[in-house]
Coordinates of C-alpha atoms in Angstrom, one line a residue:
X15 CA -5.5 -54.8 6.7
X16 CA -4.0 -57.5 9.0
X17 CA -1.9 -56.5 12.0
X18 CA 1.2 -58.0 10.4
X19 CA 0.6 -56.1 7.2
X20 CA 0.1 -52.9 9.1
X21 CA 3.3 -53.3 11.1
X22 CA 5.2 -54.1 7.9
X23 CA 3.8 -50.9 6.3
X24 CA 4.6 -48.9 9.4
X25 CA 8.2 -50.2 9.4
X26 CA 8.5 -49.3 5.7
X27 CA 7.3 -45.8 6.3
X28 CA 9.7 -45.4 9.3
X29 CA 12.6 -46.7 7.2
X30 CA 11.7 -44.3 4.4
X31 CA 11.5 -41.4 6.9
X32 CA 14.8 -42.2 8.4
X33 CA 16.4 -42.4 4.9
X34 CA 15.0 -38.9 4.1
X35 CA 16.3 -37.5 7.4
X36 CA 19.7 -39.1 6.7
X37 CA 19.8 -37.6 3.2
X38 CA 18.9 -34.1 4.6
X39 CA 21.6 -34.4 7.3
X40 CA 24.1 -35.4 4.7
X41 CA 23.2 -32.5 2.5
X42 CA 23.5 -30.1 5.4
X43 CA 26.9 -31.5 6.2
X44 CA 28.0 -31.1 2.5
X45 CA 26.8 -27.4 2.6
X46 CA 28.6 -26.8 5.8
X47 CA 31.8 -28.3 4.4
X48 CA 31.5 -26.2 1.3
X49 CA 31.0 -23.1 3.3
X50 CA 34.0 -23.8 5.5
X51 CA 36.2 -24.7 2.5
X52 CA 35.5 -21.2 1.0
X53 CA 36.7 -19.7 4.3
X54 CA 39.7 -21.8 5.0
X55 CA 41.6 -20.1 2.2
X56 CA 42.0 -17.1 4.5
X57 CA 44.5 -16.9 7.4
X58 CA 43.2 -18.4 10.7
X59 CA 42.6 -15.0 12.4
X60 CA 40.5 -13.9 9.4
X61 CA 38.6 -17.2 9.2
X62 CA 37.3 -16.7 12.7
X63 CA 36.0 -13.3 11.8
X64 CA 34.4 -14.6 8.6
X65 CA 32.6 -17.4 10.5
X66 CA 31.2 -14.7 12.9
X67 CA 30.2 -12.4 10.0
X68 CA 28.4 -15.2 8.2
X69 CA 26.6 -16.2 11.4
X70 CA 25.4 -12.6 11.8
X71 CA 24.4 -12.5 8.1
X72 CA 22.2 -15.6 8.6
X73 CA 20.7 -14.0 11.7
X74 CA 19.8 -11.0 9.6
X75 CA 18.0 -13.4 7.2
X76 CA 16.1 -14.9 10.1
X77 CA 14.9 -11.5 11.3
X78 CA 13.9 -10.5 7.7
X79 CA 11.7 -13.6 7.6
X80 CA 10.0 -12.5 10.8
X81 CA 9.6 -9.0 9.5
X82 CA 7.9 -10.1 6.3
X83 CA 5.6 -12.5 8.1
X84 CA 4.5 -9.6 10.5
X85 CA 4.2 -7.2 7.6
X86 CA 1.9 -9.6 5.7
X87 CA -0.2 -10.1 8.9
X88 CA -0.5 -6.3 9.2
X89 CA -1.4 -5.9 5.5
X90 CA -4.2 -8.5 6.1
X91 CA -5.5 -6.6 9.1
X92 CA -5.4 -3.3 7.2
X93 CA -7.1 -4.4 4.0
X94 CA -10.5 -3.3 5.2
X95 CA -9.3 0.3 4.8
X96 CA -8.5 -0.2 1.1
X97 CA -11.7 -2.2 0.6
X98 CA -13.8 0.9 1.1
X99 CA -12.1 2.7 -1.7
X100 CA -12.2 -0.3 -4.1
X101 CA -15.9 -0.7 -3.4
X102 CA -16.5 2.9 -4.4
X103 CA -14.6 2.4 -7.6
X104 CA -16.7 -0.6 -8.4
X105 CA -19.9 1.3 -7.8
X106 CA -19.0 4.1 -10.1
X107 CA -17.7 1.7 -12.8
X108 CA -20.9 -0.4 -12.7
X109 CA -23.3 2.6 -12.7
X110 CA -24.5 2.3 -9.2
X111 CA -25.6 5.3 -7.1
X112 CA -22.7 7.5 -6.0
X113 CA -24.3 10.9 -5.8
X114 CA -22.0 11.9 -2.9
X115 CA -19.0 11.5 -5.2
X116 CA -20.1 12.2 -8.8
X117 CA -21.3 15.7 -9.6
X118 CA -24.0 15.6 -12.2
X119 CA -24.2 18.6 -14.6
X120 CA -27.8 19.6 -15.3
X121 CA -26.9 20.3 -18.9
X122 CA -25.4 16.9 -19.6
X123 CA -25.6 15.3 -23.1
X124 CA -28.4 12.7 -23.0
X125 CA -26.7 10.6 -25.7
X126 CA -23.4 10.5 -23.9
X127 CA -25.0 9.7 -20.6
X128 CA -26.9 6.7 -21.9
X129 CA -24.2 4.1 -20.9
X130 CA -24.4 3.1 -17.2
X131 CA -21.1 3.4 -15.3
X132 CA -17.9 3.4 -17.2
X133 CA -18.1 1.0 -20.3
X134 CA -15.3 -1.5 -20.8
X135 CA -13.4 -0.2 -17.7
X136 CA -11.6 -3.5 -16.7
X137 CA -11.1 -4.6 -20.3
X138 CA -9.3 -1.3 -20.9
X139 CA -7.3 -1.7 -17.7
X140 CA -6.1 -5.2 -18.7
X141 CA -5.2 -4.0 -22.2
X142 CA -3.3 -1.0 -20.8
X143 CA -1.2 -3.3 -18.6
X144 CA 1.4 -5.8 -19.6
X145 CA -1.4 -8.4 -19.4
X146 CA -2.4 -7.2 -22.8
X147 CA -0.4 -10.0 -24.3
X148 CA -2.8 -12.7 -23.0
X149 CA -6.0 -10.9 -23.8
X150 CA -7.1 -12.4 -27.1
X151 CA -9.7 -10.9 -29.5
X152 CA -12.1 -13.7 -28.8
X153 CA -11.8 -12.9 -25.0
X154 CA -13.0 -9.3 -25.3
X155 CA -16.8 -9.8 -25.5
X156 CA -16.8 -11.6 -22.2
X157 CA -14.2 -9.3 -20.6
X158 CA -16.6 -6.4 -21.4
X159 CA -18.8 -8.0 -18.8
X160 CA -16.1 -7.9 -16.1
X161 CA -17.6 -5.9 -13.2
X162 CA -14.7 -6.0 -10.7
X163 CA -11.3 -7.4 -9.9
X164 CA -10.5 -7.8 -6.2
X165 CA -7.7 -9.2 -4.1
X166 CA -8.4 -10.8 -0.7
X167 CA -5.4 -11.3 1.5
X168 CA -5.2 -14.3 3.8
X169 CA -2.9 -15.4 6.6
X170 CA -4.5 -18.6 7.8
X171 CA -3.9 -21.5 7.4
X172 CA -1.0 -20.1 5.4
X173 CA -0.1 -16.7 3.9
X174 CA -1.5 -16.0 0.5
X175 CA -4.0 -14.1 -1.5
X176 CA -7.1 -14.7 -3.7
X177 CA -7.8 -12.9 -6.9
X178 CA -11.6 -12.5 -7.6
X179 CA -13.0 -11.6 -11.0
X180 CA -16.7 -10.7 -10.8
X181 CA -18.7 -11.0 -14.0
X182 CA -22.1 -9.8 -15.1
X183 CA -24.4 -12.3 -16.8
X184 CA -22.9 -13.3 -20.2
X185 CA -23.2 -15.7 -23.1
X186 CA -20.0 -17.6 -22.3
X187 CA -20.2 -19.1 -18.8
X188 CA -22.6 -19.2 -15.8
X189 CA -20.1 -18.3 -13.1
X190 CA -20.6 -15.0 -11.3
X191 CA -17.1 -15.2 -9.9
X192 CA -13.8 -16.6 -11.2
X193 CA -11.0 -17.0 -8.6
X194 CA -7.3 -17.7 -8.4
X195 CA -5.6 -18.5 -5.2
X196 CA -1.8 -18.0 -4.6
X197 CA 0.1 -19.4 -1.7
X198 CA 3.2 -17.8 -0.3
X199 CA 6.2 -19.0 1.7
X200 CA 8.8 -16.9 3.5
X201 CA 11.9 -18.9 4.2
X202 CA 15.5 -18.8 3.1
X203 CA 16.7 -21.7 0.9
X204 CA 19.0 -23.7 3.1
X205 CA 21.3 -24.2 0.2
X206 CA 21.3 -20.7 -1.1
X207 CA 20.3 -18.3 1.7
X208 CA 21.9 -15.3 -0.2
X209 CA 19.0 -15.5 -2.6
X210 CA 16.3 -14.8 0.0
X211 CA 14.2 -11.9 -1.0
X212 CA 11.0 -12.1 1.1
X213 CA 7.8 -13.8 0.2
X214 CA 7.6 -16.0 -2.9
X215 CA 4.6 -17.7 -4.6
X216 CA 5.1 -21.5 -4.6
X217 CA 1.7 -22.8 -5.5
X218 CA -1.6 -21.6 -7.0
X219 CA -5.1 -23.0 -7.5
X220 CA -7.5 -22.0 -10.2
X221 CA -11.2 -22.6 -10.5
X222 CA -13.6 -24.5 -12.8
X223 CA -15.3 -22.4 -15.4
X224 CA -18.8 -23.5 -16.2
X225 CA -18.8 -22.8 -19.9
X226 CA -22.0 -22.6 -21.9
X227 CA -22.5 -24.9 -24.9
X228 CA -20.1 -24.1 -27.8
X229 CA -18.7 -21.1 -25.9
X230 CA -15.6 -22.6 -24.3
X231 CA -12.7 -20.2 -25.1
X232 CA -10.1 -22.6 -23.8
X233 CA -11.3 -25.8 -25.5
X234 CA -9.0 -25.5 -28.5
X235 CA -5.3 -26.1 -27.4
X236 CA -4.1 -24.2 -30.4
X237 CA -6.0 -21.1 -29.4
X238 CA -4.7 -19.0 -26.5
X239 CA -7.2 -17.4 -24.1
X240 CA -7.0 -15.1 -21.2
X241 CA -9.2 -17.6 -19.3
X242 CA -6.5 -20.2 -19.3
X243 CA -5.1 -18.0 -16.5
X244 CA -7.7 -19.8 -14.3
X245 CA -6.5 -23.3 -15.1
X246 CA -2.8 -23.4 -13.9
X247 CA -3.2 -27.1 -13.2
X248 CA -3.2 -27.8 -16.9
X249 CA 0.4 -26.3 -17.1
X250 CA 1.6 -28.1 -14.0
X251 CA 0.5 -31.5 -15.3
X252 CA 3.4 -31.4 -17.9
X253 CA 6.7 -32.0 -16.0
X254 CA 9.1 -30.1 -18.3
X255 CA 11.3 -27.1 -18.0
X256 CA 8.9 -25.2 -20.2
X257 CA 6.0 -25.8 -17.8
X258 CA 8.2 -24.7 -14.9
X259 CA 8.9 -21.4 -16.7
X260 CA 5.2 -21.0 -17.6
X261 CA 4.3 -21.4 -13.9
X262 CA 6.9 -18.8 -12.9
X263 CA 5.3 -16.4 -15.4
X264 CA 1.9 -17.3 -14.0
X265 CA 3.2 -16.3 -10.5
X266 CA 4.3 -13.0 -12.0
X267 CA 0.8 -12.4 -13.3
X268 CA -0.6 -12.9 -9.8
X269 CA 1.8 -10.5 -8.2
X270 CA 1.3 -7.9 -10.9
X271 CA -2.5 -8.0 -10.5
X272 CA -2.2 -7.8 -6.8
X273 CA 0.5 -5.1 -6.5
X274 CA -0.2 -2.9 -9.6
X275 CA -3.3 -3.6 -11.7
X276 CA -5.8 -3.5 -8.9
X277 CA -4.4 -0.6 -6.8
X278 CA -3.5 1.5 -9.9
X279 CA -6.5 0.5 -12.1
X280 CA -7.8 4.1 -12.6
X281 CA -4.4 5.3 -13.7
X282 CA -4.1 2.5 -16.1
X283 CA -7.5 3.2 -17.6
X284 CA -6.7 6.9 -18.0
X285 CA -3.2 6.2 -19.4
X286 CA -1.7 8.6 -16.9
X287 CA 1.3 6.5 -16.2
X288 CA 2.4 4.4 -19.1
X289 CA 5.2 2.8 -17.0
X290 CA 2.5 0.8 -15.1
X291 CA 1.9 -1.2 -18.3
X292 CA 5.6 -2.1 -18.5
X293 CA 5.0 -3.6 -22.0
X294 CA 8.7 -3.4 -22.7
X295 CA 9.2 -6.6 -20.8
X296 CA 6.8 -8.6 -23.0
X297 CA 8.3 -11.6 -24.7
X298 CA 6.9 -13.7 -27.5
X299 CA 6.0 -16.8 -25.5
X300 CA 2.4 -17.9 -25.7
X301 CA 1.6 -16.6 -22.2
X302 CA 5.0 -15.4 -21.0
X303 CA 5.5 -11.9 -19.6
X304 CA 9.2 -11.6 -19.2
X305 CA 11.9 -11.5 -21.8
X306 CA 14.2 -13.4 -19.6
X307 CA 12.0 -16.4 -20.0
X308 CA 12.4 -16.3 -23.7
X309 CA 16.2 -16.3 -23.2
X310 CA 15.9 -19.4 -21.0
X311 CA 13.7 -21.1 -23.7
X312 CA 16.3 -20.6 -26.4
X313 CA 19.1 -21.7 -24.1
X314 CA 17.4 -25.0 -23.1
X315 CA 17.6 -27.8 -25.7
X316 CA 14.3 -29.3 -26.5
X317 CA 12.2 -26.3 -25.7
X318 CA 12.2 -24.7 -29.2
X319 CA 9.3 -25.5 -31.6
X320 CA 9.8 -27.3 -34.8
X321 CA 9.2 -24.1 -36.8
X322 CA 11.9 -22.3 -34.8
X323 CA 14.3 -25.2 -35.5
X324 CA 13.6 -25.1 -39.2
X325 CA 14.1 -21.3 -39.3
X326 CA 17.4 -21.7 -37.5
X327 CA 18.5 -24.4 -39.9
X328 CA 17.6 -22.2 -42.9
X329 CA 19.5 -19.3 -41.5
X330 CA 22.6 -21.4 -41.0
X331 CA 22.3 -22.7 -44.6
X332 CA 22.0 -19.1 -45.9
X333 CA 25.1 -18.1 -43.9
X334 CA 27.0 -21.0 -45.3
X335 CA 26.0 -20.1 -48.8
X336 CA 27.1 -16.6 -48.2
X337 CA 30.5 -17.7 -47.0
X338 CA 31.0 -19.9 -50.0
X339 CA 30.0 -17.1 -52.5
X340 CA 32.7 -14.9 -50.9
X341 CA 35.6 -17.4 -51.2
X342 CA 38.4 -15.6 -53.2
X343 CA 39.3 -17.4 -56.5
X344 CA 42.2 -19.7 -56.1
X345 CA 41.6 -20.2 -52.4
X346 CA 41.3 -23.8 -51.1
X347 CA 38.6 -24.8 -48.7

């Protein structure tokens, strides 16, 4: 690159940066004007108090941000305490020696004791949770080989967590470990600070699955699979409202696995607390967990499938036929 070309490129980048800064400053000014206009409808003596109250409110938000950041850092430091317990669960589930915890009855039933560990533990946990909707029948043979699900919290270079799914040797893929990373941010939206509610997931990274020949469960786009969970980039590639909603649901999966499925796995397996499954929130989207997402889909034009459109048209025609059949004789239309 010639010196003149480099300088031209540098000037273009600088102009673009200045333009972005100008746009941001303009938006801040617009927000400030809008906020002031909502206050000026009050008498001057009240306006001054409202400005002071809002400033205090924003200060509360700033302190909440610092609180959540410190709480996450503390959670990262404390995760070794929980790790010991989760490792013991994994040992028992996978049939490893835990004589100090498991009492063995000398008169045990030999037939019943043949399986090592707890068969189908994690498959049962997944199907007992609201993730049941994305576990397909063809997924179950490989999910029976799931040895452990772990969550590793991270704070550097940015807050987040990694979900780790450890598998025994199986007929489907060669990976011992499938991972999914979620990245968090903790900052109030400058335009809508009232919506701040702590950390939110804003990005995730899946992993490559090394499928064995003729065993790729995600190859057919018409066939859903639990293992599509590890390929969020495939959803993000399509820039549509639908893909945005699917990513939001994917974030809900991540939080649910981190906050409920892993720490309450034994309760889910035993069915001791049905509320942990929360299946009442399931919707009929391909991979969606929350009924609100279905509401958004039906409200957004262009998101309904052709079959749904045809059904809606048939229902309208049936309603019209019903209305015509109930027109009193002698009435005019």
